């Protein structure tokens, strides 16, 4: 926690400049930093609307994400607006630490396009932050 806020890792449309980022701002979340997961995650494009990331020990890759500091009350607001099949769990970062993060339930990724080799949603969609 940072000053009574919960660290939350986001890997898709909640990131800065993307379609659901206003949900982060409305919840009074603060951007902390860019980061990556440990090399044990796989990521899929869910109908080209948002990503779904699952921890897969022993396989996978590093997925780019953002770390945000979220007020406890805001976390519930953010999660209620997330698409079906996304949930919160612990995400291992590349430095071995863990934070809460948005993950996909296994049923969500079945039959979807895997984008793990690209390293994340921004690389897949081409929406990069320049500032």
Coordinates of N, CA, C and O in Angstrom, one line a residue:
X1 N 0.8 -1.2 0.0 CA 0.0 0.0 0.0 C 0.9 1.2 0.0 O 1.9 1.3 0.6
X2 N 0.4 2.3 -0.7 CA 1.1 3.6 -0.7 C 0.1 4.5 0.0 O -1.0 4.8 -0.6
X3 N 0.4 5.1 1.1 CA -0.4 6.1 1.8 C -1.9 5.7 1.8 O -2.7 6.4 1.2
X4 N -2.2 4.5 2.3 CA -3.6 4.0 2.4 C -4.2 3.6 1.1 O -5.4 3.6 0.9
X5 N -3.4 3.4 0.1 CA -3.9 3.0 -1.2 C -3.4 1.6 -1.6 O -2.3 1.2 -1.1
X6 N -4.1 0.9 -2.4 CA -3.7 -0.5 -2.8 C -3.1 -0.4 -4.2 O -3.6 0.2 -5.1
X7 N -1.9 -1.1 -4.3 CA -1.3 -1.2 -5.6 C -2.1 -2.2 -6.5 O -2.3 -3.3 -6.1
X8 N -2.4 -1.8 -7.7 CA -3.1 -2.6 -8.7 C -2.4 -2.6 -10.0 O -2.1 -1.5 -10.6
X9 N -2.1 -3.8 -10.5 CA -1.5 -3.9 -11.8 C -2.6 -4.1 -12.9 O -3.4 -5.0 -12.7
X10 N -2.5 -3.3 -13.9 CA -3.5 -3.4 -15.0 C -2.7 -3.6 -16.3 O -1.6 -3.0 -16.5
X11 N -3.3 -4.4 -17.2 CA -2.5 -4.8 -18.4 C -3.3 -4.5 -19.7 O -3.0 -5.0 -20.7
X12 N -4.4 -3.8 -19.6 CA -5.2 -3.6 -20.8 C -5.9 -2.2 -20.8 O -5.2 -1.2 -20.6
X13 N -7.2 -2.2 -21.0 CA -7.9 -1.0 -21.3 C -8.0 0.0 -20.2 O -8.5 1.1 -20.3
X14 N -7.6 -0.4 -19.0 CA -7.5 0.5 -17.8 C -6.3 1.4 -17.9 O -6.1 2.3 -17.1
X15 N -5.3 1.0 -18.7 CA -4.0 1.8 -18.8 C -4.2 3.2 -19.3 O -5.2 3.5 -20.0
X16 N -3.3 4.0 -19.0 CA -3.3 5.4 -19.4 C -3.6 5.6 -20.9 O -3.0 4.9 -21.7
X17 N -4.5 6.5 -21.2 CA -4.9 6.8 -22.6 C -5.8 5.8 -23.3 O -6.2 6.0 -24.4
X18 N -6.2 4.7 -22.6 CA -7.0 3.7 -23.2 C -8.5 3.9 -22.7 O -8.8 4.6 -21.8
X19 N -9.4 3.1 -23.4 CA -10.8 3.4 -23.3 C -11.4 3.3 -21.8 O -12.3 4.1 -21.5
X20 N -10.9 2.4 -21.0 CA -11.5 2.4 -19.6 C -10.6 3.1 -18.6 O -10.9 3.1 -17.4
X21 N -9.6 3.8 -19.0 CA -8.8 4.6 -18.1 C -9.6 5.6 -17.3 O -9.3 5.8 -16.1
X22 N -10.7 6.2 -17.9 CA -11.5 7.1 -17.1 C -12.0 6.4 -15.8 O -12.3 7.1 -14.8
X23 N -12.2 5.1 -15.8 CA -12.7 4.4 -14.6 C -11.6 4.5 -13.5 O -12.0 4.6 -12.3
X24 N -10.3 4.5 -13.9 CA -9.2 4.7 -12.9 C -9.3 6.1 -12.3 O -9.2 6.3 -11.1
X25 N -9.4 7.1 -13.2 CA -9.4 8.4 -12.8 C -10.6 8.7 -11.9 O -10.5 9.4 -10.8
X26 N -11.8 8.2 -12.2 CA -13.0 8.5 -11.5 C -12.9 7.9 -10.1 O -13.4 8.4 -9.1
X27 N -12.1 6.8 -9.9 CA -11.9 6.1 -8.6 C -10.8 6.8 -7.8 O -10.4 6.3 -6.8
X28 N -10.2 7.9 -8.4 CA -9.1 8.6 -7.7 C -7.8 7.8 -7.6 O -7.0 7.9 -6.7
X29 N -7.6 6.9 -8.6 CA -6.4 6.1 -8.6 C -5.3 7.0 -9.2 O -5.5 7.9 -10.0
X30 N -4.1 6.7 -8.8 CA -2.9 7.4 -9.2 C -1.9 6.5 -9.9 O -1.6 5.5 -9.4
X31 N -1.5 6.9 -11.1 CA -0.5 6.1 -11.8 C 0.8 6.2 -11.0 O 1.3 7.2 -10.5
X32 N 1.5 5.0 -10.9 CA 2.7 4.9 -10.1 C 3.9 4.6 -11.1 O 4.9 5.4 -11.1
X33 N 3.8 3.6 -11.9 CA 4.9 3.3 -12.9 C 4.5 2.3 -13.9 O 3.5 1.5 -13.7
X34 N 5.3 2.1 -14.9 CA 5.2 1.0 -15.8 C 6.0 -0.1 -15.3 O 7.0 0.1 -14.6
X35 N 5.6 -1.3 -15.6 CA 6.4 -2.5 -15.0 C 6.1 -3.7 -16.0 O 5.4 -3.5 -17.0
X36 N 6.6 -4.8 -15.6 CA 6.3 -6.1 -16.4 C 6.1 -7.2 -15.4 O 6.6 -7.2 -14.2
X37 N 5.4 -8.2 -15.8 CA 5.2 -9.4 -15.0 C 6.4 -10.3 -15.0 O 7.3 -10.1 -15.8
X38 N 6.5 -11.2 -14.1 CA 7.4 -12.3 -14.2 C 7.2 -13.0 -15.4 O 6.1 -12.9 -16.0
X39 N 8.1 -13.8 -15.9 CA 8.0 -14.5 -17.2 C 7.1 -15.8 -17.1 O 7.5 -16.8 -17.6
X40 N 6.0 -15.7 -16.5 CA 5.1 -16.9 -16.3 C 3.6 -16.5 -16.6 O 2.7 -17.1 -16.0
X41 N 3.4 -15.6 -17.5 CA 2.0 -15.2 -17.9 C 1.8 -15.4 -19.3 O 2.7 -15.2 -20.1
X42 N 0.6 -15.6 -19.7 CA 0.2 -15.7 -21.1 C -1.0 -14.7 -21.2 O -1.7 -14.4 -20.3
X43 N -1.1 -14.1 -22.4 CA -2.1 -13.0 -22.6 C -2.8 -13.3 -24.0 O -2.2 -13.7 -25.0
X44 N -4.1 -13.0 -24.0 CA -4.9 -13.2 -25.2 C -5.7 -11.9 -25.5 O -6.0 -11.2 -24.5
X45 N -6.0 -11.7 -26.7 CA -7.0 -10.6 -27.1 C -8.4 -11.2 -27.0 O -8.7 -12.2 -27.7
X46 N -9.2 -10.6 -26.3 CA -10.6 -11.1 -26.1 C -11.4 -10.3 -27.1 O -11.8 -9.1 -26.9
X47 N -11.7 -10.9 -28.3 CA -12.5 -10.3 -29.4 C -12.0 -8.9 -29.8 O -12.8 -8.1 -30.2
X48 N -10.7 -8.7 -29.6 CA -10.1 -7.4 -29.9 C -10.6 -6.2 -29.1 O -10.5 -5.1 -29.5
X49 N -11.3 -6.5 -28.0 CA -11.9 -5.5 -27.1 C -11.0 -5.2 -25.9 O -10.9 -4.1 -25.4
X50 N -10.4 -6.2 -25.3 CA -9.5 -6.1 -24.2 C -8.7 -7.4 -24.0 O -9.0 -8.4 -24.6
X51 N -7.6 -7.3 -23.2 CA -6.8 -8.5 -23.0 C -7.3 -9.4 -21.9 O -8.1 -8.9 -21.0
X52 N -6.9 -10.6 -21.9 CA -7.1 -11.5 -20.7 C -5.7 -12.2 -20.4 O -5.1 -12.7 -21.3
X53 N -5.3 -12.0 -19.2 CA -3.9 -12.5 -18.8 C -4.1 -13.6 -17.7 O -4.9 -13.4 -16.8
X54 N -3.4 -14.7 -17.9 CA -3.4 -15.8 -16.9 C -2.0 -16.2 -16.6 O -1.1 -16.3 -17.4
X55 N -1.8 -16.5 -15.3 CA -0.5 -17.0 -14.8 C -0.4 -18.5 -15.2 O -1.3 -19.3 -15.0
X56 N 0.8 -18.8 -15.8 CA 1.0 -20.2 -16.3 C 2.4 -20.6 -15.9 O 3.3 -20.5 -16.7
X57 N 2.6 -21.0 -14.6 CA 3.9 -21.3 -14.1 C 4.7 -22.3 -15.1 O 4.1 -23.3 -15.6
X58 N 5.9 -22.0 -15.3 CA 6.8 -22.8 -16.2 C 6.7 -22.5 -17.7 O 7.4 -23.1 -18.5
X59 N 5.8 -21.6 -18.1 CA 5.7 -21.2 -19.5 C 5.2 -19.8 -19.5 O 4.8 -19.2 -18.5
X60 N 5.2 -19.2 -20.7 CA 4.6 -17.8 -20.8 C 5.8 -16.8 -21.0 O 6.9 -17.2 -21.4
X61 N 5.5 -15.6 -20.8 CA 6.4 -14.5 -21.0 C 6.1 -13.4 -20.0 O 5.2 -13.4 -19.2
X62 N 6.9 -12.3 -20.2 CA 6.7 -11.1 -19.5 C 5.6 -10.2 -20.2 O 5.7 -10.0 -21.4
X63 N 4.7 -9.7 -19.5 CA 3.6 -8.9 -20.0 C 3.8 -7.5 -19.4 O 3.9 -7.3 -18.2
X64 N 3.7 -6.5 -20.3 CA 3.8 -5.1 -19.9 C 2.5 -4.7 -19.2 O 1.4 -5.1 -19.6
X65 N 2.7 -3.9 -18.1 CA 1.5 -3.5 -17.4 C 1.9 -2.1 -16.7 O 3.0 -1.6 -16.8
X66 N 0.8 -1.6 -16.1 CA 1.0 -0.4 -15.3 C 0.6 -0.7 -13.9 O -0.3 -1.4 -13.6
X67 N 1.3 0.0 -12.9 CA 1.0 -0.1 -11.5 C 0.3 1.2 -11.1 O 0.8 2.3 -11.4
X68 N -0.9 1.1 -10.5 CA -1.7 2.2 -10.0 C -1.9 2.1 -8.5 O -2.0 1.0 -8.0
X69 N -2.0 3.2 -7.8 CA -2.3 3.2 -6.4 C -3.8 3.6 -6.3 O -4.2 4.7 -6.8
X70 N -4.6 2.7 -5.8 CA -6.1 2.9 -5.8 C -6.6 3.0 -4.4 O -6.3 2.1 -3.5
X71 N -7.4 4.0 -4.1 CA -8.1 4.0 -2.8 C -8.9 2.7 -2.6 O -9.5 2.2 -3.6
X72 N -9.0 2.1 -1.4 CA -9.8 0.9 -1.2 C -11.2 1.0 -1.7 O -11.6 0.0 -2.4
X73 N -11.9 2.1 -1.5 CA -13.3 2.2 -2.0 C -13.3 2.2 -3.5 O -14.2 1.7 -4.2
X74 N -12.3 2.8 -4.1 CA -12.2 2.9 -5.6 C -12.0 1.6 -6.3 O -12.4 1.4 -7.4
X75 N -11.3 0.6 -5.6 CA -11.1 -0.7 -6.2 C -12.4 -1.4 -6.5 O -12.5 -1.9 -7.6
X76 N -13.3 -1.3 -5.6 CA -14.6 -2.0 -5.9 C -15.3 -1.3 -7.1 O -15.9 -2.0 -8.0
X77 N -15.2 0.0 -7.2 CA -15.8 0.8 -8.3 C -15.2 0.3 -9.7 O -15.9 0.1 -10.6
X78 N -13.9 0.2 -9.7 CA -13.2 -0.2 -10.9 C -13.6 -1.6 -11.3 O -13.9 -1.9 -12.5
X79 N -13.6 -2.5 -10.4 CA -13.9 -3.9 -10.7 C -15.3 -4.2 -11.1 O -15.5 -5.0 -12.0
X80 N -16.2 -3.4 -10.6 CA -17.6 -3.6 -11.0 C -17.8 -3.2 -12.5 O -18.8 -3.7 -13.1
X81 N -17.0 -2.4 -13.0 CA -17.1 -1.9 -14.4 C -16.2 -2.7 -15.4 O -16.3 -2.5 -16.6
X82 N -15.5 -3.7 -14.9 CA -14.7 -4.5 -15.8 C -15.6 -5.5 -16.5 O -16.6 -6.0 -16.0
X83 N -15.1 -5.9 -17.7 CA -15.9 -6.9 -18.5 C -16.0 -8.3 -17.8 O -15.1 -8.6 -17.0
X84 N -17.0 -9.0 -18.1 CA -17.2 -10.3 -17.5 C -16.0 -11.2 -17.8 O -15.4 -11.1 -18.9
X85 N -15.6 -12.0 -16.8 CA -14.5 -12.9 -17.0 C -13.2 -12.4 -16.5 O -12.2 -13.1 -16.5
X86 N -13.1 -11.1 -16.1 CA -11.9 -10.6 -15.5 C -12.1 -10.5 -14.0 O -13.2 -10.3 -13.5
X87 N -11.0 -10.7 -13.3 CA -11.1 -10.8 -11.8 C -9.8 -10.2 -11.3 O -8.9 -9.9 -12.0
X88 N -9.7 -10.2 -9.9 CA -8.4 -9.7 -9.3 C -7.8 -10.9 -8.6 O -8.4 -11.7 -8.0
X89 N -6.5 -10.9 -8.8 CA -5.6 -11.9 -8.1 C -4.3 -11.3 -7.9 O -4.0 -10.2 -8.2
X90 N -3.4 -12.1 -7.3 CA -2.0 -11.6 -7.1 C -1.2 -11.8 -8.4 O -1.3 -12.9 -9.0
X91 N -0.5 -10.8 -8.8 CA 0.4 -10.8 -10.0 C 1.8 -10.7 -9.5 O 2.2 -9.8 -8.8
X92 N 2.7 -11.6 -10.0 CA 4.1 -11.5 -9.7 C 4.8 -10.6 -10.7 O 4.6 -10.8 -11.9
X93 N 5.5 -9.6 -10.2 CA 6.2 -8.7 -11.1 C 7.6 -9.3 -11.4 O 8.1 -10.2 -10.8
X94 N 8.3 -8.6 -12.4 CA 9.6 -9.1 -12.8 C 10.6 -9.1 -11.7 O 11.6 -9.9 -11.8
X95 N 10.5 -8.3 -10.7 CA 11.4 -8.2 -9.6 C 11.1 -9.2 -8.5 O 11.7 -9.3 -7.4
X96 N 10.0 -10.1 -8.7 CA 9.7 -11.1 -7.7 C 8.6 -10.6 -6.7 O 8.1 -11.4 -6.0
X97 N 8.3 -9.3 -6.6 CA 7.3 -8.8 -5.7 C 5.9 -9.2 -6.3 O 5.8 -9.5 -7.5
X98 N 4.9 -9.1 -5.4 CA 3.5 -9.3 -5.9 C 2.6 -8.2 -5.5 O 2.8 -7.5 -4.5
X99 N 1.7 -7.9 -6.4 CA 0.7 -6.9 -6.2 C -0.6 -7.5 -6.7 O -0.6 -8.5 -7.4
X100 N -1.7 -6.8 -6.3 CA -3.0 -7.2 -6.9 C -3.0 -6.8 -8.3 O -2.4 -5.8 -8.7
X101 N -3.7 -7.6 -9.2 CA -3.8 -7.3 -10.6 C -5.0 -7.9 -11.2 O -5.6 -8.8 -10.7
X102 N -5.3 -7.4 -12.4 CA -6.5 -7.8 -13.2 C -6.0 -9.1 -14.0 O -5.1 -9.0 -14.7
X103 N -6.7 -10.2 -13.8 CA -6.5 -11.4 -14.4 C -7.7 -11.9 -15.1 O -8.8 -11.4 -14.9
X104 N -7.6 -12.9 -16.0 CA -8.7 -13.5 -16.7 C -9.0 -14.9 -16.1 O -8.2 -15.6 -15.7
X105 N -10.3 -15.2 -16.1 CA -10.7 -16.5 -15.7 C -10.4 -17.4 -17.0 O -10.5 -17.0 -18.1
X106 N -10.1 -18.7 -16.8 CA -9.7 -19.5 -17.9 C -10.7 -19.6 -19.0 O -10.3 -19.7 -20.2
X107 N -12.0 -19.7 -18.7 CA -13.0 -19.8 -19.7 C -13.0 -18.6 -20.7 O -13.3 -18.8 -21.9
X108 N -12.5 -17.5 -20.3 CA -12.6 -16.3 -21.1 C -11.6 -16.4 -22.3 O -11.9 -15.9 -23.4
X109 N -10.5 -17.0 -22.1 CA -9.5 -17.0 -23.2 C -9.6 -18.2 -24.2 O -9.0 -18.2 -25.2
X110 N -10.5 -19.1 -23.9 CA -10.7 -20.2 -24.8 C -11.1 -19.8 -26.2 O -12.1 -19.0 -26.4
X111 N -10.4 -20.2 -27.2 CA -10.7 -19.8 -28.6 C -10.3 -18.4 -29.0 O -10.6 -18.0 -30.1
X112 N -9.6 -17.7 -28.1 CA -9.2 -16.3 -28.4 C -7.8 -16.3 -29.0 O -7.0 -17.2 -28.8
X113 N -7.4 -15.2 -29.6 CA -6.0 -15.0 -30.2 C -5.0 -14.7 -29.1 O -5.1 -13.7 -28.3
X114 N -4.0 -15.6 -29.0 CA -2.9 -15.4 -28.0 C -2.0 -14.3 -28.5 O -1.5 -14.3 -29.7
X115 N -1.6 -13.4 -27.6 CA -0.8 -12.2 -27.9 C 0.5 -12.2 -27.0 O 1.2 -11.2 -27.0
X116 N 0.7 -13.3 -26.3 CA 1.8 -13.3 -25.4 C 3.2 -12.9 -26.0 O 3.9 -12.1 -25.4
X117 N 3.4 -13.4 -27.2 CA 4.7 -13.1 -27.8 C 5.0 -11.6 -28.1 O 6.1 -11.2 -28.3
X118 N 3.9 -10.9 -28.2 CA 4.0 -9.4 -28.4 C 4.3 -8.6 -27.1 O 4.8 -7.5 -27.2
X119 N 4.1 -9.3 -26.0 CA 4.5 -8.6 -24.7 C 3.4 -7.8 -24.1 O 3.6 -7.1 -23.1
X120 N 2.2 -7.8 -24.6 CA 1.1 -7.0 -24.0 C 0.1 -6.3 -24.9 O 0.3 -6.4 -26.1
X121 N -0.9 -5.7 -24.3 CA -2.0 -5.1 -25.0 C -1.5 -3.9 -25.9 O -1.9 -3.7 -27.0
X122 N -0.7 -3.0 -25.3 CA -0.2 -1.9 -26.1 C 0.5 -2.3 -27.3 O 0.3 -1.7 -28.4
X123 N 1.4 -3.3 -27.2 CA 2.1 -3.8 -28.4 C 1.2 -4.4 -29.4 O 1.3 -4.2 -30.6
X124 N 0.1 -5.1 -29.0 CA -0.8 -5.7 -29.9 C -1.7 -4.6 -30.6 O -1.9 -4.7 -31.8
X125 N -2.1 -3.6 -29.8 CA -3.0 -2.6 -30.4 C -2.3 -1.4 -31.0 O -2.8 -0.6 -31.8
X126 N -1.0 -1.2 -30.7 CA -0.2 -0.1 -31.2 C -0.5 1.2 -30.5 O -0.1 2.3 -30.9
X127 N -1.2 1.1 -29.3 CA -1.5 2.3 -28.5 C -0.5 2.6 -27.4 O -0.6 2.0 -26.4
X128 N 0.6 3.3 -27.8 CA 1.7 3.6 -26.8 C 1.6 5.0 -26.2 O 1.1 5.9 -26.9
X129 N 2.0 5.1 -25.0 CA 2.1 6.5 -24.4 C 3.3 7.2 -24.9 O 4.4 6.6 -24.9
X130 N 3.2 8.4 -25.2 CA 4.4 9.2 -25.6 C 4.9 10.2 -24.6 O 5.9 10.8 -24.7
X131 N 4.1 10.4 -23.6 CA 4.4 11.4 -22.6 C 5.0 10.7 -21.3 O 4.7 9.6 -21.0

